[in-house]
Amino acid sequence: MANGLPRLSLYIHIPWCVQKCPYCDFNSHALKGEVPHQEYVEHLLNDLDNSLHLVQGRQLATIFIGGGTPSLLSSQAMQDLMDGVRQRIPFAAEIEVTMEANPGTVEAERFSGYQQAGINRISIGVQSFDAQKLTRLGRIHGPGEAIRAAELATGLGLRSFNLDLMHGLPDQSIEQALDDLRQAIALNPPHLSWYQLTIEPNTLFASRPPKLPDDDDLWDIFEQGDQLLREAGYEQYETSAYAKPGYRCEHNLNYWRFGDYLGIGCGAHGKITLADGSIMRTVKTRHPKGYMRGEYLDRQFMVADEDKAFEFFMNRFRLLEACPRQDFTALTGLPEEHVRGALDKAIAAGYLQETPDVWQITAQGKLFLNSLLEAFLPETA
Ligand SMILES: C[S@@+](CC[C@H](N)C(=O)[O-])C[C@H]1O[C@@H](n2cnc3c(N)ncnc32)[C@H](O)[C@@H]1O
Ligand code: SF4
């Protein structure tokens, strides 16, 4: 906490992709023509200018450039973007700056350009190493490009890199899912995000659902995969996030620990604590057309007191680490009595353990996270 305010992060959204993947509900738009590199960077920096009063004397602890496909931006545009941000907000000495990169969109030269611009962590969207599965997922790259991207990231000597991998894919056997994981581990990424594929509303997969592994197979994939990861030296610290010791993603940790973040770019969300302790959320214009007319802010609103506890625990209990009890009051401004009833219920149900200093989610709590969180909903807390 600086000036009594939470750590500050910055999220930057790049909304274009070469084509839309059938499972994806992120704010991403199939590119028609060329990315408007310089024009979009100018809009991002104008958007940031409008948000500078929310910094309130803080340094940036982390930056995450996500998408969409940020690696469609030229390294010059990335340099201008990073220079522009640096001129406007001081960077913490140990700042973590992540960029998402899609295999098939990054050449070796561009990678080192991004690094020169200040990117020190790259998150590569591998998804699978199986050529047929990649085609089924609508990906524009094959396994070879994913491996090459990971090798490039290793060679650059970045502070860290992540591989995104999905499991529970259409017609995927347990062995195929574990084989994907083995290949990812062999590339030795310091961080691995291992997501179970979910069918999201308003996606192509939702309108034409593929055949997914049944619940028993999904459970076996998770159990055996989790074991493989542990044996390879990875620690799970969130539902889908695994890291070697010392390589957790600081940016995501700040979200889940209920820190503050500015969001710039199409559809970006922000959460900011004001000097009086109230919490404001901001949402930027979703579609590139409106955003690039200079209409950056879609809406902003204050988080009602009765919603703060649920929001705090919904984020916090994604993490497997213990939650310091003092964080609740420090970050929501509410006394612990506000949630005493809900905490007691969760403890009685075996979802939570309490010591004088921390709350620790139990294995049972992890398994029944939705029931645990229900206790903190405004009408029940
Ligand atoms: C912001 S997305 C996209 C990053 C990048 N554009 C890419 O596709 O490589 C981050 C990650 O979320 C995961 N993801 C996206 N849609 C998902 C879904 N429906 N179910 C599970 N994971 C998903 C993918 O692993 C993806 O790499
Ligand atoms: S490339 Fe990534 S962001 Fe773009 S549509 Fe596919 S999953 Fe979504």
Coordinates of C-alpha atoms and ligand atoms in Angstrom, one line a residue:
M1 CA 0.0 0.0 0.0
A2 CA 1.4 3.4 -1.1
N3 CA -0.2 6.6 0.3
G4 CA -2.6 4.2 2.0
L5 CA -3.8 3.1 -1.5
P6 CA -3.4 -0.4 -3.0
R7 CA -0.7 -1.4 -5.5
L8 CA -1.4 0.0 -9.0
S9 CA -1.3 -2.0 -12.3
L10 CA -2.1 -1.1 -15.8
Y11 CA -4.0 -3.3 -18.3
I12 CA -3.8 -2.3 -22.0
H13 CA -6.1 -4.1 -24.5
I14 CA -5.3 -4.7 -28.2
P15 CA -8.5 -5.8 -29.8
W16 CA -7.6 -7.4 -33.1
C17 CA -6.8 -11.0 -34.2
V18 CA -6.0 -12.6 -37.5
Q19 CA -9.2 -14.6 -37.1
K20 CA -11.7 -15.3 -34.4
C21 CA -11.3 -18.6 -32.6
P22 CA -14.6 -20.5 -32.1
Y23 CA -14.3 -20.8 -28.3
C24 CA -13.2 -17.3 -27.6
D25 CA -15.4 -14.7 -25.9
F26 CA -12.7 -12.1 -25.3
N27 CA -13.1 -8.7 -26.9
S28 CA -11.3 -9.5 -30.1
H29 CA -12.2 -8.7 -33.7
A30 CA -11.1 -10.4 -36.9
L31 CA -8.7 -8.0 -38.6
K32 CA -9.8 -6.5 -41.9
G33 CA -6.7 -4.9 -43.4
E34 CA -3.7 -3.6 -41.5
V35 CA -3.6 -2.8 -37.7
P36 CA -3.8 1.0 -37.3
H37 CA -0.6 0.9 -35.3
Q38 CA 0.2 4.5 -34.6
E39 CA -3.3 5.7 -34.6
Y40 CA -4.3 3.1 -31.9
V41 CA -1.3 3.9 -29.8
E42 CA -2.2 7.6 -29.9
H43 CA -5.8 6.7 -28.7
L44 CA -4.4 4.5 -25.9
L45 CA -2.2 7.4 -24.7
N46 CA -5.1 9.9 -24.9
D47 CA -7.2 7.4 -22.9
L48 CA -4.4 7.2 -20.4
D49 CA -4.2 11.0 -20.2
N50 CA -7.9 11.1 -19.2
S51 CA -7.1 8.6 -16.4
L52 CA -4.0 10.1 -14.9
H53 CA -5.9 11.7 -12.0
L54 CA -6.6 8.1 -10.8
V55 CA -2.9 7.3 -10.3
Q56 CA -2.9 9.5 -7.1
G57 CA 0.9 9.6 -6.7
R58 CA 1.5 5.8 -7.2
Q59 CA 4.1 4.0 -9.3
L60 CA 3.1 1.2 -11.7
A61 CA 3.9 -2.2 -10.2
T62 CA 2.9 -4.1 -13.3
I63 CA 1.7 -3.7 -16.9
F64 CA -0.2 -6.4 -18.9
I65 CA -0.7 -5.9 -22.7
G66 CA -3.5 -8.4 -23.6
G67 CA -5.9 -9.1 -26.3
G68 CA -6.8 -9.9 -28.9
T69 CA -3.4 -10.4 -30.3
P70 CA -0.9 -7.7 -29.0
S71 CA 1.8 -9.3 -31.1
L72 CA 0.1 -7.9 -34.2
L73 CA 1.5 -4.5 -33.1
S74 CA 4.8 -3.5 -34.7
S75 CA 7.8 -3.2 -32.4
Q76 CA 7.9 0.5 -33.2
A77 CA 4.3 0.9 -32.1
M78 CA 5.1 -1.0 -28.9
Q79 CA 8.1 1.2 -28.3
D80 CA 6.0 4.3 -28.7
L81 CA 3.3 2.9 -26.4
M82 CA 5.8 2.0 -23.7
D83 CA 7.6 5.3 -24.0
G84 CA 4.3 7.1 -23.7
V85 CA 3.2 5.2 -20.6
R86 CA 6.7 5.7 -19.0
Q87 CA 6.5 9.5 -19.6
R88 CA 3.1 9.7 -17.9
I89 CA 3.4 7.3 -14.8
P90 CA 6.6 6.4 -12.9
F91 CA 7.5 2.7 -13.1
A92 CA 8.4 0.8 -10.0
A93 CA 12.1 -0.4 -10.1
E94 CA 11.0 -4.1 -10.4
I95 CA 8.1 -3.5 -12.8
E96 CA 6.8 -6.7 -14.5
V97 CA 5.6 -5.9 -18.1
T98 CA 3.8 -8.8 -19.8
M99 CA 2.6 -9.0 -23.4
E100 CA 0.5 -11.8 -24.9
A101 CA 1.9 -13.2 -28.1
N102 CA 0.3 -15.6 -30.5
P103 CA 2.5 -18.2 -32.2
G104 CA 2.4 -17.5 -35.9
T105 CA 2.4 -13.7 -35.5
V106 CA 5.8 -13.2 -34.0
E107 CA 9.1 -13.2 -35.8
A108 CA 12.4 -13.4 -33.9
E109 CA 13.3 -9.8 -34.8
R110 CA 10.0 -8.5 -33.5
F111 CA 10.4 -10.3 -30.2
S112 CA 13.7 -8.6 -29.4
G113 CA 12.1 -5.2 -30.5
Y114 CA 9.4 -5.8 -27.9
Q115 CA 12.0 -6.6 -25.3
Q116 CA 13.8 -3.3 -26.2
A117 CA 10.5 -1.5 -25.7
G118 CA 10.5 -2.7 -22.1
I119 CA 8.5 -6.0 -22.3
N120 CA 10.1 -8.4 -19.8
R121 CA 7.6 -11.2 -19.8
I122 CA 5.8 -12.9 -22.7
S123 CA 2.7 -15.0 -22.5
I124 CA 2.4 -17.4 -25.5
G125 CA -0.9 -18.8 -26.5
V126 CA 0.1 -22.4 -27.4
Q127 CA -3.3 -24.1 -26.5
S128 CA -2.2 -27.6 -27.7
F129 CA 0.7 -29.3 -29.5
D130 CA -1.6 -31.5 -31.5
A131 CA -2.0 -30.3 -35.1
Q132 CA -5.5 -31.7 -35.5
K133 CA -6.6 -30.1 -32.2
L134 CA -5.2 -26.8 -33.2
T135 CA -7.2 -26.9 -36.5
R136 CA -10.3 -27.8 -34.5
L137 CA -9.7 -24.8 -32.3
G138 CA -9.4 -22.5 -35.3
R139 CA -5.8 -21.6 -34.5
I140 CA -3.7 -20.1 -37.2
H141 CA -0.5 -21.8 -36.1
G142 CA 0.8 -25.4 -35.9
P143 CA 2.8 -27.1 -33.1
G144 CA 6.1 -26.1 -34.7
E145 CA 5.5 -22.4 -34.4
A146 CA 4.5 -22.7 -30.8
I147 CA 7.7 -24.5 -30.0
R148 CA 9.7 -22.0 -31.9
A149 CA 8.0 -19.1 -30.0
A150 CA 8.8 -20.7 -26.7
E151 CA 12.4 -21.3 -27.7
L152 CA 12.7 -17.7 -28.8
A153 CA 11.3 -16.5 -25.5
T154 CA 13.9 -18.7 -23.7
G155 CA 16.7 -17.3 -25.8
L156 CA 15.9 -13.7 -25.0
G157 CA 16.6 -14.2 -21.3
L158 CA 13.4 -12.4 -20.3
R159 CA 12.5 -12.2 -16.7
S160 CA 9.9 -14.9 -17.3
F161 CA 7.5 -16.3 -19.9
N162 CA 4.3 -18.2 -19.8
L163 CA 2.6 -20.8 -22.0
D164 CA -1.2 -20.9 -22.2
L165 CA -2.4 -24.4 -22.6
M166 CA -6.0 -25.7 -22.7
H167 CA -7.3 -29.2 -21.9
G168 CA -10.7 -30.8 -22.1
L169 CA -10.6 -30.2 -25.9
P170 CA -13.1 -31.6 -28.4
D171 CA -12.7 -35.4 -28.6
Q172 CA -9.5 -35.2 -26.4
S173 CA -8.4 -38.4 -24.6
I174 CA -6.8 -38.3 -21.2
E175 CA -3.5 -39.4 -22.8
Q176 CA -3.7 -36.6 -25.4
A177 CA -4.2 -34.0 -22.8
L178 CA -1.3 -35.3 -20.7
D179 CA 0.9 -35.5 -23.7
D180 CA 0.2 -31.8 -24.4
L181 CA 1.2 -31.0 -20.9
R182 CA 4.4 -33.1 -21.1
Q183 CA 5.4 -31.2 -24.3
A184 CA 4.8 -27.9 -22.6
I185 CA 6.8 -28.9 -19.5
A186 CA 9.7 -30.0 -21.8
L187 CA 10.0 -26.4 -23.0
N188 CA 10.6 -25.4 -19.3
P189 CA 8.5 -22.3 -19.1
P190 CA 8.8 -20.5 -15.7
H191 CA 4.9 -20.1 -15.7
L192 CA 2.2 -22.3 -17.2
S193 CA -1.5 -21.4 -17.4
W194 CA -3.5 -24.6 -17.8
Y195 CA -7.1 -23.9 -18.6
Q196 CA -10.0 -26.3 -18.9
L197 CA -11.9 -25.3 -22.1
T198 CA -15.2 -23.8 -21.3
I199 CA -18.0 -23.2 -23.8
E200 CA -18.9 -19.5 -23.6
P201 CA -22.2 -18.0 -24.7
N202 CA -22.1 -16.2 -28.0
T203 CA -19.2 -18.2 -29.5
L204 CA -19.3 -20.5 -32.4
F205 CA -18.7 -23.5 -30.1
A206 CA -21.9 -22.4 -28.1
S207 CA -24.0 -22.5 -31.3
R208 CA -22.4 -25.8 -32.5
P209 CA -21.2 -27.5 -29.4
P210 CA -18.3 -30.0 -29.9
K211 CA -18.1 -33.3 -28.1
L212 CA -16.0 -32.7 -24.9
P213 CA -14.5 -35.3 -22.6
D214 CA -17.0 -36.4 -19.8
D215 CA -16.7 -35.2 -16.2
D216 CA -14.8 -38.4 -15.1
D217 CA -12.2 -37.9 -17.8
L218 CA -11.9 -34.2 -17.0
W219 CA -11.3 -35.1 -13.4
D220 CA -8.6 -37.7 -14.4
I221 CA -7.0 -35.2 -16.7
F222 CA -6.9 -32.6 -13.9
E223 CA -5.6 -35.0 -11.2
Q224 CA -2.9 -36.6 -13.4
G225 CA -1.9 -33.3 -15.0
D226 CA -1.6 -31.6 -11.6
Q227 CA 0.7 -34.4 -10.5
L228 CA 2.9 -34.1 -13.7
L229 CA 3.2 -30.3 -13.0
R230 CA 4.1 -30.8 -9.4
E231 CA 6.7 -33.4 -10.2
A232 CA 8.2 -31.0 -12.7
G233 CA 8.6 -28.3 -9.9
Y234 CA 5.5 -26.2 -10.6
E235 CA 3.3 -24.9 -7.8
Q236 CA -0.4 -24.3 -8.4
Y237 CA -1.3 -20.9 -6.9
E238 CA -4.7 -20.3 -8.6
T239 CA -7.3 -22.5 -10.3
S240 CA -5.4 -22.5 -13.6
A241 CA -2.1 -20.9 -12.8
Y242 CA 1.2 -22.9 -12.1
A243 CA 4.6 -21.4 -11.6
K244 CA 8.1 -22.4 -10.7
P245 CA 9.0 -20.8 -7.3
G246 CA 9.5 -17.0 -7.7
Y247 CA 7.7 -16.8 -11.0
R248 CA 4.1 -16.1 -10.2
C249 CA 2.4 -13.5 -12.4
E250 CA 2.6 -10.3 -10.4
H251 CA -0.1 -8.7 -12.5
N252 CA -2.7 -11.4 -12.0
L253 CA -1.8 -11.6 -8.4
N254 CA -2.6 -7.9 -8.0
Y255 CA -6.1 -8.5 -9.5
W256 CA -6.7 -11.5 -7.2
R257 CA -5.4 -9.8 -4.1
F258 CA -7.9 -6.9 -4.9
G259 CA -5.3 -4.4 -5.9
D260 CA -6.0 -1.4 -8.1
Y261 CA -5.7 -1.3 -11.9
L262 CA -6.2 1.2 -14.7
G263 CA -7.6 -0.2 -17.9
I264 CA -7.0 1.4 -21.3
G265 CA -8.0 0.3 -24.8
C266 CA -11.2 -1.2 -26.2
G267 CA -13.4 -2.8 -23.5
A268 CA -10.7 -2.6 -20.8
H269 CA -11.9 -2.7 -17.2
G270 CA -10.3 -0.7 -14.3
K271 CA -10.7 -0.7 -10.5
I272 CA -9.5 2.2 -8.5
T273 CA -9.6 3.1 -4.8
L274 CA -10.2 6.8 -4.2
A275 CA -8.6 8.8 -1.4
D276 CA -11.8 8.5 0.7
G277 CA -11.6 4.6 0.5
S278 CA -14.5 4.3 -2.0
I279 CA -14.0 2.0 -5.0
M280 CA -14.7 3.0 -8.6
R281 CA -14.9 0.7 -11.6
T282 CA -14.4 1.9 -15.1
V283 CA -15.3 0.2 -18.4
K284 CA -14.0 1.4 -21.7
T285 CA -15.8 1.4 -25.1
R286 CA -15.8 -2.1 -26.4
H287 CA -15.8 -1.7 -30.2
P288 CA -12.7 -0.3 -31.9
K289 CA -14.9 1.9 -34.1
G290 CA -16.3 3.9 -31.2
Y291 CA -13.1 3.8 -29.3
M292 CA -11.2 5.2 -32.2
R293 CA -13.6 8.1 -32.5
G294 CA -12.2 9.2 -29.1
E295 CA -15.2 7.9 -27.1
Y296 CA -13.0 6.0 -24.6
L297 CA -15.2 5.8 -21.5
D298 CA -18.3 3.6 -21.7
R299 CA -19.2 3.8 -18.1
Q300 CA -17.9 4.2 -14.5
F301 CA -19.6 3.5 -11.2
M302 CA -18.9 3.2 -7.5
V303 CA -18.9 -0.2 -6.0
A304 CA -21.7 -0.3 -3.4
D305 CA -20.7 -1.2 0.2
E306 CA -22.9 -4.4 0.1
D307 CA -21.0 -5.7 -2.9
K308 CA -17.5 -5.1 -1.7
A309 CA -17.1 -8.2 0.5
F310 CA -18.3 -10.5 -2.3
E311 CA -16.0 -8.9 -4.8
F312 CA -13.0 -9.1 -2.4
F313 CA -13.5 -12.8 -1.6
M314 CA -14.4 -13.8 -5.2
N315 CA -11.0 -12.6 -6.2
R316 CA -9.1 -13.5 -3.1
F317 CA -10.3 -17.1 -2.9
R318 CA -9.1 -17.9 -6.4
L319 CA -5.7 -17.9 -4.8
L320 CA -4.6 -20.9 -2.8
E321 CA -2.4 -18.8 -0.5
A322 CA -3.6 -17.7 2.9
C323 CA -5.4 -14.3 3.0
P324 CA -4.1 -11.9 5.7
R325 CA -7.2 -10.9 7.7
Q326 CA -6.1 -7.3 7.8
D327 CA -6.3 -7.0 4.0
F328 CA -10.1 -7.2 4.1
T329 CA -10.5 -4.0 6.0
A330 CA -7.5 -2.3 4.3
L331 CA -8.9 -3.0 0.8
T332 CA -12.6 -2.7 1.3
G333 CA -12.8 -0.2 4.1
L334 CA -15.3 -2.5 5.9
P335 CA -14.9 -3.9 9.4
E336 CA -14.5 -7.7 9.7
E337 CA -17.8 -7.8 11.7
H338 CA -19.5 -7.1 8.3
V339 CA -18.7 -10.6 7.2
R340 CA -18.5 -12.4 10.5
G341 CA -21.6 -14.4 9.9
A342 CA -20.5 -15.5 6.4
L343 CA -17.0 -16.4 7.7
D344 CA -18.5 -18.5 10.5
K345 CA -20.7 -20.4 8.1
A346 CA -17.8 -21.1 5.8
I347 CA -15.6 -22.3 8.7
A348 CA -18.4 -24.5 10.0
A349 CA -18.8 -26.0 6.5
G350 CA -15.1 -26.9 6.4
Y351 CA -14.4 -24.5 3.5
L352 CA -12.2 -22.2 5.5
Q353 CA -9.7 -22.2 8.4
E354 CA -9.1 -19.1 10.5
T355 CA -6.1 -18.2 12.6
P356 CA -5.5 -14.9 14.5
D357 CA -3.8 -13.6 11.3
V358 CA -5.1 -15.3 8.2
W359 CA -7.9 -17.1 6.5
Q360 CA -6.9 -20.2 4.6
I361 CA -9.2 -21.9 2.0
T362 CA -9.3 -25.7 2.5
A363 CA -9.3 -28.4 -0.2
Q364 CA -13.1 -28.7 0.4
G365 CA -13.4 -24.9 -0.1
K366 CA -11.5 -25.1 -3.4
L367 CA -13.8 -27.9 -4.6
F368 CA -17.0 -26.0 -3.6
L369 CA -15.8 -22.5 -4.3
N370 CA -19.3 -21.3 -5.5
S371 CA -21.0 -22.5 -2.3
L372 CA -18.2 -20.8 -0.3
L373 CA -18.7 -17.5 -2.1
E374 CA -22.5 -17.6 -1.9
A375 CA -22.1 -16.9 1.8
F376 CA -20.7 -13.5 0.9
L377 CA -23.5 -12.4 -1.5
P378 CA -25.1 -9.2 -0.3
E379 CA -28.4 -10.7 0.8
T380 CA -26.8 -13.6 2.7
A381 CA -23.7 -12.1 4.3
Ligands
LIG1 C1 -6.8 -13.4 -23.7 S1 -6.8 -15.1 -24.2 C2 -5.9 -15.0 -25.7 C3 -4.5 -14.9 -25.8 C4 -4.0 -14.9 -27.2 N1 -4.8 -14.1 -28.1 C5 -4.1 -16.3 -27.8 O1 -5.1 -16.8 -28.2 O2 -3.0 -17.0 -27.8 C6 -5.8 -15.9 -23.0 C7 -6.0 -17.3 -22.9 O3 -7.3 -17.7 -22.4 C8 -7.5 -19.0 -22.7 N2 -8.9 -19.2 -23.2 C9 -9.6 -18.4 -24.1 N3 -10.8 -18.8 -24.2 C10 -11.0 -19.9 -23.4 C11 -12.1 -20.8 -23.2 N4 -13.3 -20.6 -23.7 N5 -11.9 -21.8 -22.2 C12 -10.7 -21.9 -21.6 N6 -9.6 -21.1 -21.9 C13 -9.8 -20.1 -22.7 C14 -6.5 -19.4 -23.8 O4 -5.6 -20.3 -23.3 C15 -5.9 -18.1 -24.2 O5 -4.6 -18.2 -24.6
SF4_2 S1 -6.4 -15.4 -31.0 FE1 -6.7 -15.3 -28.8 S2 -8.0 -13.5 -28.4 FE2 -7.9 -13.9 -30.6 S3 -9.8 -15.0 -31.0 FE3 -8.2 -16.5 -30.6 S4 -8.2 -17.0 -28.4 FE4 -9.4 -15.1 -28.7

